[in-house]
Each structure stands twice: as structure tokens, then as C-alpha cells.
CSV table of C-alpha atoms and ligand atoms in Angstrom, one decimal:
chain,number,residue,atom,x,y,z
A,1,MET,CA,-37.0,18.9,73.0
A,2,LYS,CA,-37.5,21.2,75.9
A,3,ILE,CA,-38.9,24.7,76.4
A,4,ILE,CA,-37.0,27.1,78.6
A,5,CYS,CA,-39.0,30.1,79.8
A,6,ILE,CA,-37.6,33.4,81.2
A,7,GLY,CA,-39.7,35.2,83.8
A,8,ARG,CA,-39.5,38.9,84.7
A,9,ASN,CA,-37.4,40.2,81.7
A,10,TYR,CA,-39.3,43.5,81.2
A,11,ALA,CA,-39.4,46.1,84.0
A,12,LYS,CA,-42.9,47.3,83.2
A,13,HIS,CA,-44.3,43.8,83.4
A,14,ILE,CA,-42.5,43.2,86.8
A,15,GLU,CA,-44.3,46.4,88.0
A,16,GLU,CA,-47.7,45.4,86.8
A,17,LEU,CA,-47.5,42.1,88.8
A,18,ASN,CA,-45.9,43.7,91.8
A,19,SER,CA,-43.0,41.3,91.5
A,20,ALA,CA,-39.5,41.9,92.7
A,21,LYS,CA,-36.9,42.8,90.1
A,22,PRO,CA,-34.6,39.8,89.8
A,23,THR,CA,-30.8,40.0,90.1
A,24,GLU,CA,-30.4,37.1,87.6
A,25,PRO,CA,-32.9,35.7,85.0
A,26,VAL,CA,-35.9,33.8,86.4
A,27,ILE,CA,-36.1,30.4,84.6
A,28,PHE,CA,-38.8,27.8,84.5
A,29,LEU,CA,-39.5,24.9,82.0
A,30,LYS,CA,-42.5,23.6,80.1
A,31,PRO,CA,-42.6,20.0,78.8
A,32,ASP,CA,-43.0,19.3,75.1
A,33,SER,CA,-46.6,18.3,75.8
A,34,ALA,CA,-47.3,22.0,76.6
A,35,ILE,CA,-47.1,22.9,72.9
A,36,LEU,CA,-50.5,23.8,71.5
A,37,PRO,CA,-50.9,21.8,68.2
A,38,LYS,CA,-51.0,23.9,65.1
A,39,LYS,CA,-54.5,25.1,64.0
A,40,ILE,CA,-56.1,23.9,67.2
A,41,PRO,CA,-58.0,26.4,69.4
A,42,PHE,CA,-56.8,26.9,73.0
A,43,PHE,CA,-59.4,25.4,75.3
A,44,ILE,CA,-59.5,27.0,78.7
A,45,PRO,CA,-58.7,24.2,81.1
A,46,PRO,CA,-61.5,23.2,83.5
A,47,PHE,CA,-59.2,23.8,86.5
A,48,ALA,CA,-58.4,27.4,85.6
A,49,ASN,CA,-60.3,30.6,86.5
A,50,SER,CA,-57.9,33.2,85.1
A,51,ILE,CA,-55.9,32.3,82.0
A,52,HIS,CA,-53.6,35.2,81.1
A,53,TYR,CA,-51.9,35.7,77.7
A,54,GLU,CA,-48.2,36.6,77.7
A,55,VAL,CA,-46.8,37.2,74.2
A,56,GLU,CA,-43.1,36.5,74.0
A,57,VAL,CA,-40.2,36.4,71.4
A,58,LEU,CA,-39.0,32.8,70.9
A,59,ILE,CA,-35.6,31.6,70.0
A,60,LYS,CA,-35.1,28.2,68.3
A,61,ILE,CA,-31.8,26.6,69.2
A,62,ASN,CA,-29.9,25.0,66.2
A,63,LYS,CA,-27.2,22.9,67.8
A,64,VAL,CA,-25.9,21.5,71.1
A,65,GLY,CA,-24.3,23.9,73.5
A,66,LYS,CA,-23.2,24.1,77.1
A,67,TYR,CA,-21.4,27.0,78.9
A,68,ILE,CA,-21.9,29.2,75.9
A,69,ASP,CA,-20.0,32.5,76.0
A,70,PRO,CA,-22.3,35.4,75.3
A,71,GLN,CA,-20.2,36.5,72.4
A,72,PHE,CA,-20.8,33.2,70.7
A,73,SER,CA,-24.5,32.8,71.5
A,74,HIS,CA,-25.5,34.0,68.0
A,75,LYS,CA,-24.1,30.8,66.6
A,76,TYR,CA,-26.7,28.8,68.4
A,77,TYR,CA,-29.8,30.1,66.7
A,78,ASN,CA,-30.9,31.0,63.2
A,79,GLU,CA,-34.6,31.6,63.7
A,80,ILE,CA,-36.7,33.9,65.8
A,81,GLY,CA,-40.4,33.4,66.4
A,82,LEU,CA,-43.3,34.6,68.5
A,83,GLY,CA,-45.5,32.7,70.9
A,84,ILE,CA,-47.7,32.8,74.0
A,85,ASP,CA,-46.9,31.6,77.5
A,86,PHE,CA,-50.4,30.9,78.7
A,87,THR,CA,-50.5,31.3,82.5
A,88,ASP,CA,-53.2,30.4,85.1
A,89,ARG,CA,-52.6,33.7,87.0
A,90,GLU,CA,-54.7,32.8,90.0
A,91,LYS,CA,-52.9,29.5,90.5
A,92,GLN,CA,-49.5,31.2,89.9
A,93,SER,CA,-50.2,33.8,92.6
A,94,GLU,CA,-51.2,31.0,95.0
A,95,LEU,CA,-48.0,29.0,94.3
A,96,LYS,CA,-45.8,32.1,94.5
A,97,ILE,CA,-47.2,32.9,98.0
A,98,LYS,CA,-46.5,29.4,99.1
A,99,GLY,CA,-43.0,29.4,97.5
A,100,LEU,CA,-44.0,26.4,95.4
A,101,PRO,CA,-43.0,25.6,91.8
A,102,TRP,CA,-45.1,27.2,89.0
A,103,GLU,CA,-45.6,24.2,86.7
A,104,LYS,CA,-49.3,23.7,87.5
A,105,ALA,CA,-49.9,27.4,86.5
A,106,LYS,CA,-47.6,27.5,83.4
A,107,ALA,CA,-46.7,24.1,82.0
A,108,PHE,CA,-50.1,22.5,81.4
A,109,ASP,CA,-51.2,21.1,78.0
A,110,GLY,CA,-51.6,23.9,75.4
A,111,SER,CA,-49.9,26.5,77.5
A,112,ALA,CA,-47.1,27.0,74.9
A,113,VAL,CA,-48.2,28.7,71.7
A,114,VAL,CA,-45.4,28.4,69.2
A,115,GLY,CA,-46.0,30.5,66.1
A,116,ALA,CA,-44.1,30.9,62.9
A,117,PHE,CA,-40.3,31.3,62.8
A,118,PHE,CA,-38.3,33.7,60.6
A,119,PRO,CA,-34.6,34.0,59.8
A,120,LYS,CA,-32.9,36.1,62.4
A,121,GLU,CA,-31.2,38.1,59.6
A,122,ASN,CA,-34.7,39.6,58.8
A,123,PHE,CA,-34.6,41.5,62.1
A,124,ASN,CA,-32.7,44.0,64.2
A,125,LEU,CA,-32.7,41.8,67.4
A,126,GLU,CA,-31.6,44.7,69.6
A,127,LYS,CA,-34.8,46.6,68.7
A,128,LEU,CA,-37.4,44.2,67.6
A,129,PRO,CA,-41.1,45.3,67.9
A,130,PHE,CA,-43.8,42.7,68.6
A,131,GLN,CA,-47.5,42.9,69.4
A,132,LEU,CA,-50.4,40.8,70.6
A,133,LYS,CA,-53.9,41.7,69.4
A,134,ILE,CA,-57.1,40.5,70.9
A,135,ASN,CA,-60.0,40.9,68.4
A,136,ASP,CA,-58.1,43.7,66.6
A,137,THR,CA,-57.2,45.6,69.8
A,138,VAL,CA,-53.5,45.7,70.6
A,139,VAL,CA,-53.1,44.6,74.2
A,140,GLN,CA,-49.3,44.1,74.4
A,141,ASP,CA,-46.9,46.2,72.5
A,142,GLY,CA,-43.3,45.1,73.2
A,143,ASN,CA,-39.8,45.7,72.0
A,144,THR,CA,-36.7,43.6,72.7
A,145,ALA,CA,-34.9,46.9,73.4
A,146,ALA,CA,-36.7,46.9,76.8
A,147,MET,CA,-35.4,43.4,77.8
A,148,LEU,CA,-33.4,43.3,81.1
A,149,TRP,CA,-31.3,40.5,79.7
A,150,LYS,CA,-30.8,40.4,75.9
A,151,ILE,CA,-31.2,37.3,73.8
A,152,ASP,CA,-27.5,36.4,73.7
A,153,GLU,CA,-27.1,36.9,77.5
A,154,LEU,CA,-30.1,34.6,78.1
A,155,ILE,CA,-28.7,31.9,76.0
A,156,ALA,CA,-25.4,32.1,77.8
A,157,HIS,CA,-27.1,32.1,81.2
A,158,VAL,CA,-29.5,29.2,80.6
A,159,SER,CA,-26.7,27.1,79.0
A,160,GLN,CA,-24.9,27.2,82.4
A,161,TYR,CA,-27.7,25.0,83.8
A,162,PHE,CA,-29.1,23.1,80.9
A,163,THR,CA,-27.4,21.7,77.8
A,164,LEU,CA,-29.1,23.3,74.9
A,165,LYS,CA,-30.1,20.9,72.1
A,166,LYS,CA,-31.2,21.4,68.5
A,167,GLY,CA,-34.9,22.2,68.5
A,168,ASP,CA,-35.1,23.6,72.0
A,169,LEU,CA,-37.1,26.8,72.4
A,170,ILE,CA,-36.5,29.7,74.7
A,171,PHE,CA,-39.4,31.9,75.6
A,172,THR,CA,-37.7,35.3,76.4
A,173,GLY,CA,-40.3,36.8,78.8
A,174,THR,CA,-43.3,39.1,78.3
A,175,PRO,CA,-43.7,42.8,78.2
A,176,ALA,CA,-46.4,44.7,80.1
A,177,GLY,CA,-50.1,44.4,79.2
A,178,VAL,CA,-50.9,40.8,80.3
A,179,GLY,CA,-54.5,40.0,80.9
A,180,LYS,CA,-57.2,37.5,80.9
A,181,VAL,CA,-58.5,35.6,77.9
A,182,SER,CA,-62.2,34.9,77.3
A,183,GLU,CA,-64.1,32.4,75.2
A,184,ASN,CA,-64.2,33.3,71.5
A,185,ASP,CA,-61.3,35.7,71.7
A,186,ILE,CA,-59.0,35.7,68.7
A,187,LEU,CA,-55.4,36.3,69.6
A,188,THR,CA,-53.0,37.4,66.9
A,189,GLY,CA,-49.3,37.7,67.3
A,190,ILE,CA,-47.2,40.1,65.1
A,191,LEU,CA,-43.5,40.1,64.9
A,192,ASP,CA,-42.0,43.2,63.3
A,193,GLY,CA,-45.1,43.6,61.2
A,194,LYS,CA,-45.5,39.9,60.2
A,195,GLN,CA,-48.3,37.7,61.5
A,196,ALA,CA,-46.7,34.8,63.5
A,197,PHE,CA,-49.9,33.2,64.8
A,198,GLU,CA,-53.6,33.4,65.2
A,199,ILE,CA,-55.3,31.5,68.0
A,200,LYS,CA,-59.0,31.1,68.9
A,201,ILE,CA,-59.9,30.7,72.6
A,202,LYS,CA,-62.6,28.1,73.4
B,301,ZN,ZN1,-43.9,34.3,80.4
């Protein structure tokens, strides 16, 4: 399976990082080795000085698709989840300045937290609230209503480049409020009031 991530999909997050507003979705990939195994803490990698959390709504693809028309995107997923795109922000900034790929900053082992999935029928996908809490303080409070590109548009767009396969995941971008994690933090993800994950930082 593969993990396709969308960058810069929420205007307020683009502002907080002083990034340019894209004219088409920004895409990068994580390998399957990036997935943090269930019930394992996230260990801050020795090479990283500034690991940032980015809570994101996840889509789990349920069948093969290529050149998907946006009006049929909904047929390619049944489940919605929540996860974290852990990012070595210092490294990413350095790579951005040099115009180099982001993988060292975003695709390392453990950088993809994949929480619980829920049937999409449980939600209003146009207006789906989600939060990230660190030690009981809400640090990111997002809503899919603020996405620059909606879920069905993202599926259509990425399928122009990559054949989607059953089990592939799409990370749909993070809202504002990203920040650094510290040892012993507990990160809790909440999707429409339901807990989707709890991760300890080591
Ligand atoms: Zn992200």
C-alpha cells in the first residue's frame, strides 16, 4: 500500500507557515514503513530537533481506480479516519529553501500515525470537525468545511498521477495550530467527538 499526503489544504495553516497558496494540490508520499505500529509510542528520532504534529483526516481507498471523475470519487472509499503527519519542521524548512524533496522531513519511520477508521455514513463529510489534544489541551481544531480541495476533488486529482489501490491511504492536509511535540506528551485525536488515537511521545 501507499500513503498519499496533501500539503497546504487549509488557508490558515498556509498562513502560519508563510507558505504560498497553491494553485493545485501539493502532493507527497510516505512509504508503508512510515506507519507507526499500533500501541507503540512515537520515539523522537535522533536526527530531528523539531518534530511537529499535524492532525489530518484520512481516507481509506477500497478499490482500484485511475482517472476518477470527482462525481464518482465517493465510490472509492467507505471509511474515514484520523491520523498524524509527523514532520521534522526544521529539516522541511531547510529542504524547502533548497528546493529539495521533503521525504527526510516527512516520510521517516513512525511519521504516519493511522488511527481508527469509521464508516463514512456516520459523518457529514462536508462539515466534519476534528481535534488534536496534547495533554488535554486542544491544539488543533479543524473542520473539513475549511479544506481548499474537498475529499472527492482530492481523490480525483491524485488518481490522475497514481493508480489508487485497495488499502491506500490519503492524508488530506492539516489545519492551523501545528507545533512541536515534547517527550512524555500524550496526543489524542478526536474525529467528530470520537477518539481515533492516543499516542505517547518518547
Ligand atoms: Zn501534513
